[in-house]
Each structure stands twice: as structure tokens, then as C-alpha cells.
mmCIF file of N, CA, C and O in Angstrom:
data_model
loop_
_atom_site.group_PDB
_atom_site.id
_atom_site.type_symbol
_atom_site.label_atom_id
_atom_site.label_comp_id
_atom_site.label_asym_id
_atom_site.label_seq_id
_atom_site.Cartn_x
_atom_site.Cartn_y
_atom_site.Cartn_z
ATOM 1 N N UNK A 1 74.477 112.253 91.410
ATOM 2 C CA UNK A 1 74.274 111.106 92.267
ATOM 3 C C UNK A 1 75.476 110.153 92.213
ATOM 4 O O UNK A 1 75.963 109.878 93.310
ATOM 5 N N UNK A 2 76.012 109.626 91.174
ATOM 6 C CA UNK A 2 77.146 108.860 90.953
ATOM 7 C C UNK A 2 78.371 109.716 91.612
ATOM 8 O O UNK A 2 79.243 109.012 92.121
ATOM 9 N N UNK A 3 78.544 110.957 91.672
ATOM 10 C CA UNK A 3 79.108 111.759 92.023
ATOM 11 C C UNK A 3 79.412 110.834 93.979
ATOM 12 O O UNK A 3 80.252 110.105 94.506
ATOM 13 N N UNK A 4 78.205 111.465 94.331
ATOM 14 C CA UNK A 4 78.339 111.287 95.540
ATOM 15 C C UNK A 4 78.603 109.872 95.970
ATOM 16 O O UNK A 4 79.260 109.596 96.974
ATOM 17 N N UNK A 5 78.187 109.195 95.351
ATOM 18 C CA UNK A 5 78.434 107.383 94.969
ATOM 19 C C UNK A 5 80.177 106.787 95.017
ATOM 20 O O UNK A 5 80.699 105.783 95.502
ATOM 21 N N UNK A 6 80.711 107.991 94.239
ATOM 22 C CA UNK A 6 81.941 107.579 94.037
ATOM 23 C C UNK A 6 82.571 108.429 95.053
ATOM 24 O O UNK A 6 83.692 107.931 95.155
ATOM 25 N N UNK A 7 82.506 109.472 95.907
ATOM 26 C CA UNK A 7 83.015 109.694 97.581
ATOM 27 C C UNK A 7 82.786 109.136 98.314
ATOM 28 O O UNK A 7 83.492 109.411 99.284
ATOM 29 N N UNK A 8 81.766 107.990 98.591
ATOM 30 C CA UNK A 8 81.448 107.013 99.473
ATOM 31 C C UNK A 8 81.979 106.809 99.575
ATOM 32 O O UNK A 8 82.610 107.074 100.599
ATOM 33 N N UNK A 9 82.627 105.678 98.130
ATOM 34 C CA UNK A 9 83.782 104.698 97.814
ATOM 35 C C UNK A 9 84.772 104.874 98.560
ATOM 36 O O UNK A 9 85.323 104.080 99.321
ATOM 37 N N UNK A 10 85.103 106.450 98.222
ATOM 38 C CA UNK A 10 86.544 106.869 98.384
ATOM 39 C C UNK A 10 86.521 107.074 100.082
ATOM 40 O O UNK A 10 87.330 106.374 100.691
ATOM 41 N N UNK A 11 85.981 107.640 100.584
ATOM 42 C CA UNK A 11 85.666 107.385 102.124
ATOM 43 C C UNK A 11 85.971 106.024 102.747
ATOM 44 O O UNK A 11 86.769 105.989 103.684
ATOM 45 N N UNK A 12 85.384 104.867 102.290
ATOM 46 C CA UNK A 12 85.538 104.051 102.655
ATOM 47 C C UNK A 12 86.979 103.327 102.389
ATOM 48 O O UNK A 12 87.551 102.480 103.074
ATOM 49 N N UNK A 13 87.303 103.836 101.379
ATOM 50 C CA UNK A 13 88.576 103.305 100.559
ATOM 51 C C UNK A 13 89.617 103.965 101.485
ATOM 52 O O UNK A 13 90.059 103.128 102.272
ATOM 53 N N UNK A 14 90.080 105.018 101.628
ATOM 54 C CA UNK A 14 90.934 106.218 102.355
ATOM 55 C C UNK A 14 91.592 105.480 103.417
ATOM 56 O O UNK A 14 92.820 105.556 103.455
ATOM 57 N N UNK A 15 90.681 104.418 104.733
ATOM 58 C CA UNK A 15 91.119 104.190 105.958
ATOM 59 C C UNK A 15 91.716 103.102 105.436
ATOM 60 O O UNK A 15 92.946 103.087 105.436
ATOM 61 N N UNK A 16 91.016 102.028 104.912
ATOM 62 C CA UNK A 16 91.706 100.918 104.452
ATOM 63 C C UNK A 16 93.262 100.914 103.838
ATOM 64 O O UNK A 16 94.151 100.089 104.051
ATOM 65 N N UNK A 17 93.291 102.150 102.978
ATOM 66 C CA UNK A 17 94.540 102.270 102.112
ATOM 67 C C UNK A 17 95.650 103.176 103.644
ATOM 68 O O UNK A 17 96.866 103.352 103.708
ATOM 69 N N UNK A 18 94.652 103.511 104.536
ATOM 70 C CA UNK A 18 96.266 103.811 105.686
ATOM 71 C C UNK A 18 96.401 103.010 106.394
ATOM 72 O O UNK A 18 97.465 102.807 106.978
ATOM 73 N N UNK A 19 95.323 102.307 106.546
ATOM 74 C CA UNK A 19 95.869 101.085 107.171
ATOM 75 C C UNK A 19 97.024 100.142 106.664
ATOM 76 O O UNK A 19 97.901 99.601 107.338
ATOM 77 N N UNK A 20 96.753 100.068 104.988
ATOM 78 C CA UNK A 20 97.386 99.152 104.111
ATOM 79 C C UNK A 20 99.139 99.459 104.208
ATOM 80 O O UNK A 20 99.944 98.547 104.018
ATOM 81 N N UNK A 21 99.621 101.059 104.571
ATOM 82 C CA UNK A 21 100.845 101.694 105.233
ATOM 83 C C UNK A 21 101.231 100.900 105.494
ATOM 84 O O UNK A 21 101.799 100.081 104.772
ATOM 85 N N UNK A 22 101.030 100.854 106.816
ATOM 86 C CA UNK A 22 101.833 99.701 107.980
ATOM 87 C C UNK A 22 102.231 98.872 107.282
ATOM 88 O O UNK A 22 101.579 98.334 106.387
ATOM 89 N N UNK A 23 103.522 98.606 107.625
ATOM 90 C CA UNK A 23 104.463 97.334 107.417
ATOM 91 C C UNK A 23 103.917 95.902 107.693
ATOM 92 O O UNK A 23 103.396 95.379 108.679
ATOM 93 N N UNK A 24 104.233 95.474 106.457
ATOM 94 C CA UNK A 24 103.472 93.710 106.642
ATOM 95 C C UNK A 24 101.713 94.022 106.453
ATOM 96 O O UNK A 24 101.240 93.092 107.106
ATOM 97 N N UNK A 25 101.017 94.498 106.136
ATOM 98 C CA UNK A 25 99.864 95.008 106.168
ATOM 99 C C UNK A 25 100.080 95.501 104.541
ATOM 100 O O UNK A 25 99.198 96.327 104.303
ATOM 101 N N UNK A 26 100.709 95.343 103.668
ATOM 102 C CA UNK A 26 100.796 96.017 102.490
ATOM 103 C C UNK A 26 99.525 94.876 101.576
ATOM 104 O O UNK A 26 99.152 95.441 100.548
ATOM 105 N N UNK A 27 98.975 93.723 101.736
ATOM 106 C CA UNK A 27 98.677 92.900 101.214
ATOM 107 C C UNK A 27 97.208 93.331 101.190
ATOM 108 O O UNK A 27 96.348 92.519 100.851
ATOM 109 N N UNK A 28 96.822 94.875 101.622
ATOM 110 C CA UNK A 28 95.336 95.284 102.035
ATOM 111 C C UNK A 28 95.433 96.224 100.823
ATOM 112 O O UNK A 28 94.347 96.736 100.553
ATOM 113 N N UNK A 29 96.534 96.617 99.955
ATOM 114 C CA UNK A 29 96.499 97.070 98.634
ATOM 115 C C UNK A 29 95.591 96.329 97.861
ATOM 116 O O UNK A 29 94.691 96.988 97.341
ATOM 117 N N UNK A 30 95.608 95.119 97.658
ATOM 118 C CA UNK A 30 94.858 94.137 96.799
ATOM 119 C C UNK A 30 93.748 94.270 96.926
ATOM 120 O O UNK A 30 93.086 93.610 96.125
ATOM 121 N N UNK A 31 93.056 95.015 97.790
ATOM 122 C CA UNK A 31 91.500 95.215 98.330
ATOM 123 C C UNK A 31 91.318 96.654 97.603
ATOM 124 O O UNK A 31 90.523 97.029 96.742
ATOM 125 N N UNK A 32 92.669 97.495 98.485
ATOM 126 C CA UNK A 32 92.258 99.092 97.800
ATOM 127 C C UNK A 32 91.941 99.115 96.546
ATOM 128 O O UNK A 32 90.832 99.406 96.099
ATOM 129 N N UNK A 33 92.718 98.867 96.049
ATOM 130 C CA UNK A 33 93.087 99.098 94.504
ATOM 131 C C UNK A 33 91.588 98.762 93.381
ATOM 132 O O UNK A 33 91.341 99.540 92.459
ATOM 133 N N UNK A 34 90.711 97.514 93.653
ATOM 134 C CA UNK A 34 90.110 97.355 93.149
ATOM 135 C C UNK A 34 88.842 98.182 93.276
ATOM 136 O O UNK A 34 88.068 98.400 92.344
ATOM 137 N N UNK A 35 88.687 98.680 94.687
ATOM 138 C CA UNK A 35 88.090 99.760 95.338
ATOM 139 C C UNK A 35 87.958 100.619 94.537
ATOM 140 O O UNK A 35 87.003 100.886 93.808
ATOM 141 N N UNK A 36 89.120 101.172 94.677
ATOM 142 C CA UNK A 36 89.584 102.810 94.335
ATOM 143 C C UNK A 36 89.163 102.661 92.403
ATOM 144 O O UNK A 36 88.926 103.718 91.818
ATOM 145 N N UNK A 37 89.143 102.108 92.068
ATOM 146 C CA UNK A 37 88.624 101.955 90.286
ATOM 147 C C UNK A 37 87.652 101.677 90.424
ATOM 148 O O UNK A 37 87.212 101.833 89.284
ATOM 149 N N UNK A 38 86.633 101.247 91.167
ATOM 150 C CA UNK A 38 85.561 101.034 90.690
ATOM 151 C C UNK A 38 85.338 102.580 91.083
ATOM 152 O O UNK A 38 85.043 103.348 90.168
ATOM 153 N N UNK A 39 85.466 103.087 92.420
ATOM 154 C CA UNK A 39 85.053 104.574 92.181
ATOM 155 C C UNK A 39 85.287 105.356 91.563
ATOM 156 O O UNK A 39 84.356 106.065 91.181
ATOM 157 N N UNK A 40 86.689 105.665 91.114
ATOM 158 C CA UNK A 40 87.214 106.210 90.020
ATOM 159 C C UNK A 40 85.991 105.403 88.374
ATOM 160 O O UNK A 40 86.078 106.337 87.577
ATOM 161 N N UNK A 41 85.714 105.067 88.157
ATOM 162 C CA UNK A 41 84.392 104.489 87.485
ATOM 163 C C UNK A 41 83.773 105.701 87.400
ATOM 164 O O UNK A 41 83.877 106.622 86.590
ATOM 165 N N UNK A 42 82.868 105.482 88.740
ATOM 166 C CA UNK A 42 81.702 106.325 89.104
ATOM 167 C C UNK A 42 81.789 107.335 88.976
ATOM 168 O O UNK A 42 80.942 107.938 88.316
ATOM 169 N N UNK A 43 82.967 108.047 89.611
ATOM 170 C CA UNK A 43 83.330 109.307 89.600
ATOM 171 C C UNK A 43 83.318 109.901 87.842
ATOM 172 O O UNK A 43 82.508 110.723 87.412
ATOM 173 N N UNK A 44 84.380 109.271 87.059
ATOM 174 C CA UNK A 44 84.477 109.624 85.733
ATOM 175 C C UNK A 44 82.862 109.802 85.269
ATOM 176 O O UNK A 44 82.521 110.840 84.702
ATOM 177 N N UNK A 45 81.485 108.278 85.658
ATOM 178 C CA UNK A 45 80.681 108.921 85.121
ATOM 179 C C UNK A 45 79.902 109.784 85.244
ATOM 180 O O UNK A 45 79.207 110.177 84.307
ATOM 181 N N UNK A 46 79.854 110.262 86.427
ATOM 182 C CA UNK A 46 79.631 111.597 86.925
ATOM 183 C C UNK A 46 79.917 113.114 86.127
ATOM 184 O O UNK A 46 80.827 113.180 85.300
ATOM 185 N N UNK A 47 79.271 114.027 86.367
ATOM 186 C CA UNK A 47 79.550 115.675 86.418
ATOM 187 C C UNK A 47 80.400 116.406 86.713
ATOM 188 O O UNK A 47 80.832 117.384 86.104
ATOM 189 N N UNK A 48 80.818 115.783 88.088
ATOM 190 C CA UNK A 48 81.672 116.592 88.515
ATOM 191 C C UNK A 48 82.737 115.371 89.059
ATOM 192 O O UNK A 48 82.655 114.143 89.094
ATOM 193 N N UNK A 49 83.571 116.161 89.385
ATOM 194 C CA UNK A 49 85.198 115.423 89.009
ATOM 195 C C UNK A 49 85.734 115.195 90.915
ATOM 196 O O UNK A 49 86.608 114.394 91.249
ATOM 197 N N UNK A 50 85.141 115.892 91.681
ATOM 198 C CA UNK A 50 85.773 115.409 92.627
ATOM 199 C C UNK A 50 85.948 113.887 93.410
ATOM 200 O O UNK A 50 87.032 113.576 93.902
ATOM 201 N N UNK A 51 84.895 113.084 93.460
ATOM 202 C CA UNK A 51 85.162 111.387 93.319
ATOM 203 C C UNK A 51 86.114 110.879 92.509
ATOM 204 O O UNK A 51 86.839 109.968 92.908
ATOM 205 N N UNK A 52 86.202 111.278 91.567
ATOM 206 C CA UNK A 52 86.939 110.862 91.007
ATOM 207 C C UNK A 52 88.394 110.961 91.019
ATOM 208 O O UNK A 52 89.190 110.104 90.637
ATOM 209 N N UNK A 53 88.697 112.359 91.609
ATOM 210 C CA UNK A 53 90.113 112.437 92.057
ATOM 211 C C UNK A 53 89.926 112.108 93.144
ATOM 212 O O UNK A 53 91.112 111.886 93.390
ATOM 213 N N UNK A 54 89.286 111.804 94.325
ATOM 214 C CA UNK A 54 89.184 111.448 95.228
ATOM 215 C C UNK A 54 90.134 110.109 95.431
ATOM 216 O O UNK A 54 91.147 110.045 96.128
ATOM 217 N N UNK A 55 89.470 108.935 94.542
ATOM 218 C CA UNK A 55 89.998 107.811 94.312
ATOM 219 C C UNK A 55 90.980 107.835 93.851
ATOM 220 O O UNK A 55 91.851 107.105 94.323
ATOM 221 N N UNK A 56 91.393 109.018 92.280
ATOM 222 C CA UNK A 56 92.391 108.475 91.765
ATOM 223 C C UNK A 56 93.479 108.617 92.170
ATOM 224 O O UNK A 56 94.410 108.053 91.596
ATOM 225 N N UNK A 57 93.796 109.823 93.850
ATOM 226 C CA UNK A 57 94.727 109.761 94.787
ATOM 227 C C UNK A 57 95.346 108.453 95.270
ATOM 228 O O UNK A 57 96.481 107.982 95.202
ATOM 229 N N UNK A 58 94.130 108.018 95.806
ATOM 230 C CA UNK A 58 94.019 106.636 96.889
ATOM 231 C C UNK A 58 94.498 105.616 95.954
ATOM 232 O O UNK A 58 95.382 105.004 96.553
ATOM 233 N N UNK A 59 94.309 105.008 94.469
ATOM 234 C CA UNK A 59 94.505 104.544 93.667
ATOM 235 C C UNK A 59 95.929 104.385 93.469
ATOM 236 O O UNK A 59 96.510 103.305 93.362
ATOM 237 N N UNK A 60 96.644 105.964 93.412
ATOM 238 C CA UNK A 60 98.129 105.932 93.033
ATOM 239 C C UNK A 60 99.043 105.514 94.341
ATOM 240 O O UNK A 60 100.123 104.926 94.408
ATOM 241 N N UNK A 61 98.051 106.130 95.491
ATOM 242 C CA UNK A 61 99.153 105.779 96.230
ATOM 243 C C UNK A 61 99.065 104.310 96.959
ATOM 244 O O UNK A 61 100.074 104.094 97.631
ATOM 245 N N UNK A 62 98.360 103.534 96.978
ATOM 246 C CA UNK A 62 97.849 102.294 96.839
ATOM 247 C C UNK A 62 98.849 101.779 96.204
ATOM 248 O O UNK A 62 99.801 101.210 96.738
ATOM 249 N N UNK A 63 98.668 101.968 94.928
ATOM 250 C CA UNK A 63 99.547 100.972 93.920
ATOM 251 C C UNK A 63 101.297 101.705 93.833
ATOM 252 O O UNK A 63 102.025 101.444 92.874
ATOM 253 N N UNK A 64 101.539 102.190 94.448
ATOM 254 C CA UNK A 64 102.718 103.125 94.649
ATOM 255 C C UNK A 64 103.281 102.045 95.825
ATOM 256 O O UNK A 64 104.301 101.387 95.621
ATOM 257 N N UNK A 65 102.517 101.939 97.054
ATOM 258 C CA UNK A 65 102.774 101.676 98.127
ATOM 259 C C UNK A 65 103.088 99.905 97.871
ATOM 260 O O UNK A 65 104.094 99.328 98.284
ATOM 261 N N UNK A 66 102.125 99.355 97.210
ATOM 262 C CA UNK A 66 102.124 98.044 96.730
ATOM 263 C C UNK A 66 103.427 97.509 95.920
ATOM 264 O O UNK A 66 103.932 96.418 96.184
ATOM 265 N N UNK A 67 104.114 98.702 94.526
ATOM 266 C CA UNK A 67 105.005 98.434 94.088
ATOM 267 C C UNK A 67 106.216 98.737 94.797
ATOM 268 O O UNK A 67 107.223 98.409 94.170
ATOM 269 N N UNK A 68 106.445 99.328 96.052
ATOM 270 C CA UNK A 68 107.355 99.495 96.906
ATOM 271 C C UNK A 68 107.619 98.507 97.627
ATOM 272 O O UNK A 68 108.773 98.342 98.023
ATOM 273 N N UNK A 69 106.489 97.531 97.997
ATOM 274 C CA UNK A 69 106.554 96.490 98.723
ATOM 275 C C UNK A 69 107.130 95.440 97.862
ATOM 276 O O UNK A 69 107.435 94.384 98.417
ATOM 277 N N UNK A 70 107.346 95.575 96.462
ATOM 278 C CA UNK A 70 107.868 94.461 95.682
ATOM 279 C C UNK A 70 106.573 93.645 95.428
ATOM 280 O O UNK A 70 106.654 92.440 95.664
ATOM 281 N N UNK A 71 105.428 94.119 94.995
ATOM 282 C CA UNK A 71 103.847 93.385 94.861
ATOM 283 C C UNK A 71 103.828 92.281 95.885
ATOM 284 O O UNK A 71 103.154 91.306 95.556
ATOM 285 N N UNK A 72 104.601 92.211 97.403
ATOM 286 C CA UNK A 72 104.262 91.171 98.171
ATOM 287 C C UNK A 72 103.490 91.764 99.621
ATOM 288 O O UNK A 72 102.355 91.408 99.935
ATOM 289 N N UNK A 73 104.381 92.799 100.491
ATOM 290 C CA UNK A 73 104.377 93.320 101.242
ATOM 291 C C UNK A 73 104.033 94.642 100.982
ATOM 292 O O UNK A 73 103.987 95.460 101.900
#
């Protein structure tokens, strides 16, 4: 159940974090990021592992995308 709990997340998390791409729009990291760990959470307490990498994709590249922007943009 947490399983599926934490693909929600990541579903929901996924559009936000391509949106967050776009230039000047990098400031929608600050949303992902906290996102993407709480599912990554769920996922870990879960059985099975796919939520959890689900997020911890969205997570890296989130905070990848964020430290490219210089944590502003």
C-alpha cells in the first residue's frame, strides 16, 4: 500500500519537476524536492522498491537542476 502511496507522489511530482526545467521556473524545485522525499519515505517503507526509485530519480534531478541554477533559478 505505501508502495503505491509513494507512485502517486511520484506521479504527481514528475510534471511539476518538468515544468520546474524551463528557464526562470527553476524556483518550482523548492516544491519538488520536498515532494520527492517524502515519497522516497514511503517508498523506502514499503516492499517493494519501485516508488522509491521513482522519486529518487525526480529527487536527483530536481536538486541537480536547482544546483545548476546556482540555488536561485
Amino acid at each position: 500500500m505505501l508502495n503505491l502511496v509513494s507512485i502517486l507522489v511520484g506521479l504527481v511530482t514528475f510534471p511539476v519537476m518538468l515544468v520546474a526545467l524551463i528557464p526562470l521556473l527553476g524556483w518550482l524545485n523548492y516544491l519538488v524536492i520536498p515532494m520527492a522525499l517524502v515519497g522516497t519515505a514511503l517508498g523506502a517503507l514499503s516492499d517493494s522498491s519501485t516508488g522509491r526509485n521513482l522519486n529518487l530519480v525526480v529527487l536527483v534531478i530536481g536538486f541537480v537542476r536547482l544546483w545548476l541554477g546556482g540555488f536561485f533559478f
